[in-house]
Short mmCIF file of C-alpha atoms in Angstrom, two decimals:
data_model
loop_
_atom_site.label_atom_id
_atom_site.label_comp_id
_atom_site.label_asym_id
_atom_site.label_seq_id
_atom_site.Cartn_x
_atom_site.Cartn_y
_atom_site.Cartn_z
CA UNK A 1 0.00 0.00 0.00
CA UNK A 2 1.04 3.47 0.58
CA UNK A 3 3.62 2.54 3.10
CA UNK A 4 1.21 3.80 5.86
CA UNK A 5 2.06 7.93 4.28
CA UNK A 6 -0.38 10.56 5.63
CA UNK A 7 -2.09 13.31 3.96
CA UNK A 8 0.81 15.79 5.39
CA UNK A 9 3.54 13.90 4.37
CA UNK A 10 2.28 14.27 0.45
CA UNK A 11 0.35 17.88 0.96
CA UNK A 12 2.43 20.89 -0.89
CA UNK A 13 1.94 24.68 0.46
CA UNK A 14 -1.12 26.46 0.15
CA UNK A 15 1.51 29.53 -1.87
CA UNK A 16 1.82 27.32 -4.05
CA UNK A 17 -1.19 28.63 -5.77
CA UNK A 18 -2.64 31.96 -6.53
CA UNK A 19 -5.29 33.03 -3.71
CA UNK A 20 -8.25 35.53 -4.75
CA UNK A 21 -11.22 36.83 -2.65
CA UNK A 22 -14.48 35.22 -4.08
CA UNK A 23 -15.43 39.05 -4.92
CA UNK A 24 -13.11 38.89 -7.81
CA UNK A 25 -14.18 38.58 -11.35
CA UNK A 26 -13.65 35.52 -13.65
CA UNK A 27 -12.22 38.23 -16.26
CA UNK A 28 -9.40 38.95 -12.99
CA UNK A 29 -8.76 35.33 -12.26
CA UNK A 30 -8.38 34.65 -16.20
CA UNK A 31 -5.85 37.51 -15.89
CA UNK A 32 -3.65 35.81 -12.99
CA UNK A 33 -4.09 32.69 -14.35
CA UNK A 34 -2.23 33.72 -17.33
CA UNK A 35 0.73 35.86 -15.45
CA UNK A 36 1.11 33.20 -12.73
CA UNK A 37 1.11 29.83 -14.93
CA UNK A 38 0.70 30.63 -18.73
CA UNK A 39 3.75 33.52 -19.34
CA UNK A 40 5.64 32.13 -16.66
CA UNK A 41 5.94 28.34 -18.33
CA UNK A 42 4.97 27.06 -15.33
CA UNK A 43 1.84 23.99 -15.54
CA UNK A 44 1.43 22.42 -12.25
CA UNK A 45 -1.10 19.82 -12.54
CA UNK A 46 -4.15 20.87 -11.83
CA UNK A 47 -3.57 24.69 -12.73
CA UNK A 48 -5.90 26.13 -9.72
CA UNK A 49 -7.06 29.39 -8.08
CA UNK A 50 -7.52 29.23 -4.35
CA UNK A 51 -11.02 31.24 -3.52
CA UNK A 52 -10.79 33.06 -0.08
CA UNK A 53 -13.80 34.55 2.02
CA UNK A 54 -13.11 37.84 3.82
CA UNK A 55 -11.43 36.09 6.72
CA UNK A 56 -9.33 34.46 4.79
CA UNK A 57 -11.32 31.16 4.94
CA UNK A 58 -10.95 29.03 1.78
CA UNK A 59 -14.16 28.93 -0.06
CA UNK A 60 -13.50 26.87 -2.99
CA UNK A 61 -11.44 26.10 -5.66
CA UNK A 62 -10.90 27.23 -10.09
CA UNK A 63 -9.56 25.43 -12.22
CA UNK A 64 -9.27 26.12 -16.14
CA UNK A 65 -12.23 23.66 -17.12
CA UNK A 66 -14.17 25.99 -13.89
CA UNK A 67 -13.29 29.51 -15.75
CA UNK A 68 -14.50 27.75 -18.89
CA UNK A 69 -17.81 26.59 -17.72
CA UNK A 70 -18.10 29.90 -16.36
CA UNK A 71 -17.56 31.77 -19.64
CA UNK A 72 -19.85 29.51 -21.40
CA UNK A 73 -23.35 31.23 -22.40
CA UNK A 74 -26.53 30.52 -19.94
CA UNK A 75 -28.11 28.33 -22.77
CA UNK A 76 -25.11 25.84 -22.97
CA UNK A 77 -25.11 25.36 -19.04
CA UNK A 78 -28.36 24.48 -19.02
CA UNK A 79 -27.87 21.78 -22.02
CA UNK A 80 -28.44 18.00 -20.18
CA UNK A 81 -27.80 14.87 -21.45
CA UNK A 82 -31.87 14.66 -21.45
CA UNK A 83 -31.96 17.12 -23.81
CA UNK A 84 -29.45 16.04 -26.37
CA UNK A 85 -28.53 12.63 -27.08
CA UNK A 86 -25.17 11.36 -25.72
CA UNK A 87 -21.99 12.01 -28.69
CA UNK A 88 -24.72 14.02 -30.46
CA UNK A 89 -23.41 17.61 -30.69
CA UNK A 90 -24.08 18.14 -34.59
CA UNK A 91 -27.33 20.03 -33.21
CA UNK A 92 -24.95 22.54 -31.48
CA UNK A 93 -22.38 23.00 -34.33
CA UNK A 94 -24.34 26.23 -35.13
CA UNK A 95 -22.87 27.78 -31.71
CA UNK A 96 -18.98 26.71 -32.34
CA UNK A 97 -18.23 30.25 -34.32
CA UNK A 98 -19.49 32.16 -31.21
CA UNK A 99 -19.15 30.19 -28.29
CA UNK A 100 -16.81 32.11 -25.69
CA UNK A 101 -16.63 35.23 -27.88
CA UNK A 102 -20.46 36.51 -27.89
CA UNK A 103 -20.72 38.08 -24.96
CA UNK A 104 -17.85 36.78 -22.89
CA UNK A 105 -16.54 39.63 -21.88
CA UNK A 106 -19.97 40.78 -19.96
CA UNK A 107 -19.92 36.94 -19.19
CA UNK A 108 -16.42 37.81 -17.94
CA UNK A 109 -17.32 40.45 -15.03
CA UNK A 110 -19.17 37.69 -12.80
CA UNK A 111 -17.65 37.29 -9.53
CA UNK A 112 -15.86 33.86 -9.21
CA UNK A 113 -18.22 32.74 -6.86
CA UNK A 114 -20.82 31.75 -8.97
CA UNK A 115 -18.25 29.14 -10.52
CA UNK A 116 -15.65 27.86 -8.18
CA UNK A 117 -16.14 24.50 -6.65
CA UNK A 118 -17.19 25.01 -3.13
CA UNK A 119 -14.24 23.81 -0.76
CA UNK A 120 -16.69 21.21 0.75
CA UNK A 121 -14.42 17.85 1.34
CA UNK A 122 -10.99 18.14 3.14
CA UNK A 123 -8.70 15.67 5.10
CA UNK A 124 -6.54 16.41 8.14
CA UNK A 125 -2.88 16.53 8.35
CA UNK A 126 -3.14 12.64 9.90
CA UNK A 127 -5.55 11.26 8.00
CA UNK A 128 -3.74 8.51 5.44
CA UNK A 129 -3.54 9.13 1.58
CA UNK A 130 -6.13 6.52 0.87
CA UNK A 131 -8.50 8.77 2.67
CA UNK A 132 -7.56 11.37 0.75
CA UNK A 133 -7.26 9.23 -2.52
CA UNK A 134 -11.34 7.81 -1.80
CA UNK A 135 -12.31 11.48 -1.42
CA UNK A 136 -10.86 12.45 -4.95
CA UNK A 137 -12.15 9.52 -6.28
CA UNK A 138 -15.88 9.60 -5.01
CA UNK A 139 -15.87 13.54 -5.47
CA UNK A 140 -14.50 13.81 -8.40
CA UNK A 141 -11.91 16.30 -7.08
CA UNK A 142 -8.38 16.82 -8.03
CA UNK A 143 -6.95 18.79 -5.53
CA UNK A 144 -8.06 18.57 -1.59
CA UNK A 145 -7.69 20.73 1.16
CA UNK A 146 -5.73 19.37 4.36
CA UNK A 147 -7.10 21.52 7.38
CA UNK A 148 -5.74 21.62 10.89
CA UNK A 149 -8.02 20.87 13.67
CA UNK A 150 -10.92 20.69 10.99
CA UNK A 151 -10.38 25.03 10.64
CA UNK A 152 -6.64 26.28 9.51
CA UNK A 153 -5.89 25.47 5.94
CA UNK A 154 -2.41 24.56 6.16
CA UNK A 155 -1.73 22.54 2.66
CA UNK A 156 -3.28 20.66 -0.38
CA UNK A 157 -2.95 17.25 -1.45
CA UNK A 158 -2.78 16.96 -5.70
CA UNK A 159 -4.34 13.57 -7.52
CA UNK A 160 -0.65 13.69 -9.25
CA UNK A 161 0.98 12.67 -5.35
CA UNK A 162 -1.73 10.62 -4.63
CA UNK A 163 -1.75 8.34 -7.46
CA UNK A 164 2.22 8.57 -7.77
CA UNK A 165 2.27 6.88 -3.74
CA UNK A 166 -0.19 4.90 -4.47
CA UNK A 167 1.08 3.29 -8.49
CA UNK A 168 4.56 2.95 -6.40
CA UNK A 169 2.71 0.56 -3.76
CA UNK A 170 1.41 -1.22 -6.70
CA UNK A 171 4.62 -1.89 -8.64
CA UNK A 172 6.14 -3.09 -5.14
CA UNK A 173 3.93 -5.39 -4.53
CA UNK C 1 6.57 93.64 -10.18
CA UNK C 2 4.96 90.51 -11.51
CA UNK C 3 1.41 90.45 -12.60
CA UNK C 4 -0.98 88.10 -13.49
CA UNK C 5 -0.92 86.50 -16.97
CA UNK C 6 -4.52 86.19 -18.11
CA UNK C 7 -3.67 84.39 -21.48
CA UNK C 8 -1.91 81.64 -19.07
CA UNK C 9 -4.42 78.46 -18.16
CA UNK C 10 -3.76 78.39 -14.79
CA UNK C 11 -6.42 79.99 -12.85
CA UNK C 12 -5.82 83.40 -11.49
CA UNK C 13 -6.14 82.69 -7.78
CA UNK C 14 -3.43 80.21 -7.85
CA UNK C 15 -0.96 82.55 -9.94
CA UNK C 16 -1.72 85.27 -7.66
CA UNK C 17 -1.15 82.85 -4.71
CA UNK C 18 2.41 81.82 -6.68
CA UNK C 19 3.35 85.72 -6.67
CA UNK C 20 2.48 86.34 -3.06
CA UNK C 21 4.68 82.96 -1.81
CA UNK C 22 6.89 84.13 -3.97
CA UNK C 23 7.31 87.58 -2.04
CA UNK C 24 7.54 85.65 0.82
CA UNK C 25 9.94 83.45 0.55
CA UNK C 26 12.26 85.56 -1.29
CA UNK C 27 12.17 87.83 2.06
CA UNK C 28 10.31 90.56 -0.24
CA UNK C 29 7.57 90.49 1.94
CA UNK C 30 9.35 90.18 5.62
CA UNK C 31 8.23 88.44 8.16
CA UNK C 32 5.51 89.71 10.84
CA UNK C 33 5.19 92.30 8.59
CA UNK C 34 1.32 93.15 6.91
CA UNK C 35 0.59 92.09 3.72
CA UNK C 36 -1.71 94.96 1.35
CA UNK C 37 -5.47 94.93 2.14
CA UNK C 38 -7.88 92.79 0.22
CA UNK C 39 -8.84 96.18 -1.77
CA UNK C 40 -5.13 97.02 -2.01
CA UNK C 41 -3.81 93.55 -3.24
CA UNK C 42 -7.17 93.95 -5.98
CA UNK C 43 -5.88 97.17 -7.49
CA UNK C 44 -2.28 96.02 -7.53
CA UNK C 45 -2.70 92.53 -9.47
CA UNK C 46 -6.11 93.97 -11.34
CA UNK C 47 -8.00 90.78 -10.36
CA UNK C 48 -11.27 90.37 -8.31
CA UNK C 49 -11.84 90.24 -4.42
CA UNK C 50 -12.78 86.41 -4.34
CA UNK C 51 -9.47 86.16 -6.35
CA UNK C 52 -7.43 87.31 -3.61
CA UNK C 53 -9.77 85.61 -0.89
CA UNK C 54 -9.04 82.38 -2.22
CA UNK C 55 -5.01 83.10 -2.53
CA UNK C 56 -4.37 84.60 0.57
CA UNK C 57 -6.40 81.87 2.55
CA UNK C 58 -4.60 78.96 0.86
CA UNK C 59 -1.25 80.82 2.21
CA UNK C 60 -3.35 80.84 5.16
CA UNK C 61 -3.90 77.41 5.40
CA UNK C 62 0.01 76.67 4.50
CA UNK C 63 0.94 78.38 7.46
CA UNK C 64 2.81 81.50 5.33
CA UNK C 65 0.32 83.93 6.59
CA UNK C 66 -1.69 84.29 10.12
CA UNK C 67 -4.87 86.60 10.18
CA UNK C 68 -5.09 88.78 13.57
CA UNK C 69 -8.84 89.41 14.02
CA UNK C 70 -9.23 93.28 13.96
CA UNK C 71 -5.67 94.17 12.64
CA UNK C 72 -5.04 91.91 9.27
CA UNK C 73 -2.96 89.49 7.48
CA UNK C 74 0.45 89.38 8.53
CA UNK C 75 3.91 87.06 7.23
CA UNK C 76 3.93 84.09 9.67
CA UNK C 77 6.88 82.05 8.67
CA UNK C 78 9.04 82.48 6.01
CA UNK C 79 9.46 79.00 4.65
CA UNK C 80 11.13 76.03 2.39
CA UNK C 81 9.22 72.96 3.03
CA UNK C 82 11.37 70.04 3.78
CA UNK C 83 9.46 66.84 3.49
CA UNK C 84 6.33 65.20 5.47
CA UNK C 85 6.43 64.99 9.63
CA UNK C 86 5.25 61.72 8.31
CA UNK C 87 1.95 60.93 10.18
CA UNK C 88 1.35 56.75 9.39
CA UNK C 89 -2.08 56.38 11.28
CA UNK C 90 -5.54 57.14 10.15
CA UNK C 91 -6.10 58.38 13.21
CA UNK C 92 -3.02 61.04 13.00
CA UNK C 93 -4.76 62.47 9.74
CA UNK C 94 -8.11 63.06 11.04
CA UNK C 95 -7.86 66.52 12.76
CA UNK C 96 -10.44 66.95 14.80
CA UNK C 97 -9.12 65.92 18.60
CA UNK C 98 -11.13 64.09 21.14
CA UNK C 99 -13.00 62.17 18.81
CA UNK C 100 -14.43 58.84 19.05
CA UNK C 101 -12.22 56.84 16.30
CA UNK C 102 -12.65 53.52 15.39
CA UNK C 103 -12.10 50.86 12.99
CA UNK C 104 -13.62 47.66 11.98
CA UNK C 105 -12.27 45.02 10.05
CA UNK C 106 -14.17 43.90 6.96
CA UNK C 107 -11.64 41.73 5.10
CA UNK C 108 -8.44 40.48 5.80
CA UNK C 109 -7.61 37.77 3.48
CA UNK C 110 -4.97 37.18 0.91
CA UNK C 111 -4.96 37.87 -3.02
CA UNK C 112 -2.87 38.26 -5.72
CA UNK C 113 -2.08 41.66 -7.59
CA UNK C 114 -4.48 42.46 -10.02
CA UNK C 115 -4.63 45.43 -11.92
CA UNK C 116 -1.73 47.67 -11.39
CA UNK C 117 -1.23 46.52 -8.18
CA UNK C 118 2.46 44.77 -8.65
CA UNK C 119 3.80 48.04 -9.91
CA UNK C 120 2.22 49.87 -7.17
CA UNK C 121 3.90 47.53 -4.68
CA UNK C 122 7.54 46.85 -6.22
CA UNK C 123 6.62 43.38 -6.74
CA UNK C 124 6.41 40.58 -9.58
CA UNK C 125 2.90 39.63 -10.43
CA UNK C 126 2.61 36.38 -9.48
CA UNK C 127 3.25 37.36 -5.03
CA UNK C 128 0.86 36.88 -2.88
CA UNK C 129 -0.66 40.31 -1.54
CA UNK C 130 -2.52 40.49 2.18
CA UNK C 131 -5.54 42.79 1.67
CA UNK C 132 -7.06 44.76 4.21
CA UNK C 133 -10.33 46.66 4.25
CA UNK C 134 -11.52 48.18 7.52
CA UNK C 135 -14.03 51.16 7.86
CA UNK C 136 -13.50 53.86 10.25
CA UNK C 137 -15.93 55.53 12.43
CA UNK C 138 -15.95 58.48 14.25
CA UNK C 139 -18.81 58.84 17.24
CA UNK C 140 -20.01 55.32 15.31
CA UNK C 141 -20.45 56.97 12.44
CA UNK C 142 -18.78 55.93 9.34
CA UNK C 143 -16.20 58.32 7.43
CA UNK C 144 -13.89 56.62 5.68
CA UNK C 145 -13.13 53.13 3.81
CA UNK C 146 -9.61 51.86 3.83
CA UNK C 147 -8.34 49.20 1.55
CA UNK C 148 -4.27 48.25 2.14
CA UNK C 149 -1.96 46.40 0.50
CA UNK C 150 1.05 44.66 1.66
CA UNK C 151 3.58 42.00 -0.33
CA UNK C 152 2.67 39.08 1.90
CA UNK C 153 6.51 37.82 1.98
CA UNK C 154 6.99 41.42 3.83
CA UNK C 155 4.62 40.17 6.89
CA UNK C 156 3.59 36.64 6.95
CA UNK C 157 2.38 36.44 9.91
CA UNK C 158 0.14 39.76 9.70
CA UNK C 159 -2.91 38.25 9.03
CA UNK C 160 -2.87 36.64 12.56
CA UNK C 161 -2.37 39.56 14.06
CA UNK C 162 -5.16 41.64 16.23
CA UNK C 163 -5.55 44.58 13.24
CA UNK C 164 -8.44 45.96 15.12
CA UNK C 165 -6.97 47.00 18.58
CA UNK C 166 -3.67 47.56 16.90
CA UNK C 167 -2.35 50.29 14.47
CA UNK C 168 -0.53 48.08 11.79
CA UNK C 169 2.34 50.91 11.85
CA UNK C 170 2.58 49.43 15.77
CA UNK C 171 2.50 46.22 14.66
CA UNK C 172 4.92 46.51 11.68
CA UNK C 173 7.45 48.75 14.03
CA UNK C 174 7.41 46.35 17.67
CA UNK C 175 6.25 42.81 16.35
CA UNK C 176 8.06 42.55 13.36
CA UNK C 177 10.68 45.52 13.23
CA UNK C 178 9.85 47.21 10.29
CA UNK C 179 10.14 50.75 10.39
CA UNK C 180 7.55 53.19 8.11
CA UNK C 181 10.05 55.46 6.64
CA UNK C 182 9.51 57.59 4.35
CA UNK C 183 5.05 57.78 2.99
CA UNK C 184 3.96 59.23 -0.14
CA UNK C 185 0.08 60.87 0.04
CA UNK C 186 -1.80 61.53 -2.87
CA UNK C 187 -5.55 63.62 -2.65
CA UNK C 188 -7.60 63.83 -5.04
CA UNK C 189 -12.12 63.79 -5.85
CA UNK C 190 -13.58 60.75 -6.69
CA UNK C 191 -17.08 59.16 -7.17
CA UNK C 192 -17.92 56.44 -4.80
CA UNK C 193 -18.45 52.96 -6.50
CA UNK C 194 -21.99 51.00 -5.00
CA UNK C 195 -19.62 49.11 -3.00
CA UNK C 196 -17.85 51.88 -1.25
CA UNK C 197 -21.49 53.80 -1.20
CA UNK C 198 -23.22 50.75 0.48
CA UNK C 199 -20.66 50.77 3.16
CA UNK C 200 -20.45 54.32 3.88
CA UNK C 201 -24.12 54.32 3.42
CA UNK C 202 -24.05 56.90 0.61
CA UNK C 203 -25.34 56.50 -3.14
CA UNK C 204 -23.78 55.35 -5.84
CA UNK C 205 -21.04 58.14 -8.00
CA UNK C 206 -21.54 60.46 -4.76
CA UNK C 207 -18.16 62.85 -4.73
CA UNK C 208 -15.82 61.30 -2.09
CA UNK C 209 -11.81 62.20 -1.55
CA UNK C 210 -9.50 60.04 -2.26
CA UNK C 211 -6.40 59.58 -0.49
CA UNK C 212 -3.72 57.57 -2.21
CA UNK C 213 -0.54 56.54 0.34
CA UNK C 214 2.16 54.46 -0.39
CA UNK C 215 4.47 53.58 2.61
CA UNK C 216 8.51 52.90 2.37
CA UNK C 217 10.91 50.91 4.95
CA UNK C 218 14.06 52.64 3.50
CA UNK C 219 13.66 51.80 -0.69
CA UNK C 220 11.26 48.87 0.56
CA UNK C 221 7.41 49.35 -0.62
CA UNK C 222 5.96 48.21 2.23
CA UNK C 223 2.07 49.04 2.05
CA UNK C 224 -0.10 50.74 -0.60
CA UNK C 225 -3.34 52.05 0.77
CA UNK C 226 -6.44 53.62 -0.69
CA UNK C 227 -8.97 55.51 1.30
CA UNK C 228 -12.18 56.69 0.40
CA UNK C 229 -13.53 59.86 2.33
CA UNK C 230 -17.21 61.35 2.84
CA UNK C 231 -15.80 65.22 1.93
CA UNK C 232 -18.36 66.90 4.30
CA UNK C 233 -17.39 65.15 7.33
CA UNK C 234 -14.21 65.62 9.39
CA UNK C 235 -10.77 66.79 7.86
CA UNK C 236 -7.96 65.71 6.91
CA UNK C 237 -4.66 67.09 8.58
CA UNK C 238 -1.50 67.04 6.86
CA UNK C 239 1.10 68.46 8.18
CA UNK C 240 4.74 69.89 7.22
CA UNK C 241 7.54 70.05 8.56
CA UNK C 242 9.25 73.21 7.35
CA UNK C 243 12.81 75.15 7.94
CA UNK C 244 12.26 78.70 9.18
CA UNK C 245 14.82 80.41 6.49
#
């Protein structure tokens, strides 16, 4: 297995990753996304914002796929599966030309609230990686918050650490 | 003797009030002596009595001249200004004594620089920034929103610290050693955004001032912080420290 690791032996620094108040527009985190990943050649996987309340409380997470979903039109979020038939997008090829250009810069100026993933699953500095690795799994989540007595956020563990442990306890065994 | 240019842009109570510091500090006009009458100072510079109100009260309010109730304007100080008597604290700016001042903390949480921010601070885009926005009250009633700005790698350990019983000046100088050097202040109007409005329970676009103040440890940008201010309500002190020539 995992060699009996724990959440804060894997978990990298919460600096790691640009913090923004959840006031801030998706047009602003677009804009540090860029300067602190894009121009600077640096990709850590996943590329993430870290959303902040007032007192400095983390609210949630953005990652690229979030700032997309957030810049796509009203009409295309509310698009289900029930509504067009699985693989079948030829009914939407219409939209390609202006998808994120018509109005995405008015689409742009809403605060980052409305699209981060709310910060609702964490693990504690002691819990084990498989915790942490059953919590990304089941919650589809790639990055999770370790928090100190259930309230400081002191560190994040990636899906890249977890899976690297974990693949090593596999090819050991 | 020079007059006032009325083809130049500048409006004519500020030249006038250029010619009459002028006299002043070039020990034409001496000190404790009287300066010409409002009717006097009319005639000689062929301008209008709310002209020379507004001049000779800025020099007034600069501390050149002192009006004796009864007797008239007379030289104060003759004098070179040297620099700020650097006042760090909200509470130093706000002249009125004895008031009730307080502050309450509305954010304190950590973002990047957006905007012009990184230029404003010294700092590369991509550092974290603390951000701090507390409104201050005097006799409970809010005045003035404060937002500041501080490279996070200056003061880790700031946002932990009790920002709402403490001055940060206090807490930069005896928790973490930092001295406030040297401060930069900038004035100007403004409109009030609905944010700033809804806190300082005005509308939307009313006129505010703004004060712009950038603080230095040595060359070090320590803090950047922008204040918004109700203009009718309480005043801003400044003050200089100036060399008697």
């Amino acid at each position: 297995m995992s060699d009996g690791k724990l959440a804060k032996d894997l978990m990298i620094g919460i600096f790691e990753y640009p913090h923004i108040p959840y006031w801030f527009s998706i047009n602003q985190a677009v804009r540090i996304i860029k300067v602190s990943f894009i121009s600077t050649k640096k990709f850590p996987e996943p590329m993430a914002i870290l959303v902040f309340d007032e007192k400095y409380n983390l609210m949630g997470t953005l990652t690229l796929k979030d700032l997309l979903k957030g810049l796509e039109p009203r009409f295309m979020q509310a698009t289900t599966k029930a509504q067009v038939p699985e693989e079948d997008e030829s009914g939407l090829a219409v939209i390609w030309d202006s998808l994120f250009k018509k109005d995405v810069k008015e689409l742009a100026e809403k605060p980052v609230s409305e699209i981060m993933v709310p910060a609702k699953h964490f693990v504690q500095p002691a819990d084990p990686i498989t915790k942490a690795a059953y919590m990304m799994v089941h919650h589809d989540l790639v990055l999770l918050p370790v928090l100190e007595n259930k309230k400081k956020f002191v560190g994040l563990v990636r899906m890249i650490e977890v899976f690297d442990e974990i693949s090593n306890a596999i090819m050991s065994e | 003797m020079e007059l006032i240019d009325r083809e130049d842009h500048q409006k004519l109570y500020l030249q006038l009030y250029e010619i009459l510091r002028k006299k002043i500090e070039t020990c034409e006009w001496q000190v404790g002596a009287q300066i010409p009458t409002e009717d006097e100072l009319c005639r000689m510079f062929g301008v209008s009595r709310a002209t020379v109100r507004t001049a000779v009260l800025e020099l007034v309010r600069q501390g050149y001249l002192k009006r004796q109730q009864g007797k008239g304007t007379f030289i104060y100080r003759n004098i070179i200004s040297e620099g700020l008597n650097m006042q760090t604290s909200l509470k130093e700016l706000l002249l009125e004594e004895g008031l009730e001042i307080a502050s309450r903390v509305l954010a304190k949480t950590v973002m990047m620089p957006v905007d012009d921010l990184d230029q404003k601070l010294d700092i590369t885009p991509d550092k974290h920034i603390i951000y701090i926005k507390r409104i201050w009250t005097v006799q409970d009633e809010p005045v003035l929103l404060q937002e500041n700005y501080i490279p996070y790698h200056v003061c880790p350990l700031l946002l932990e610290d009790d920002i709402e019983n403490h001055s940060l000046f206090e807490i930069f100088d005896k928790k973490y050693g930092i001295k406030i050097t040297r401060a930069k202040n900038y004035m100007d109007i403004t409109r009030l955004s609905a944010d700033e409005g809804r806190v300082l329970g005005l509308p939307e676009g009313s006129p505010a001032i703004l004060l712009i103040q950038h603080f230095y440890s040595g060359d070090t940008m320590i803090m950047y912080a922008r204040a918004v201010k109700m203009p009718d309500r309480f005043q801003f002190s400044v003050e200089l420290e100036r060399k008697v020539v």
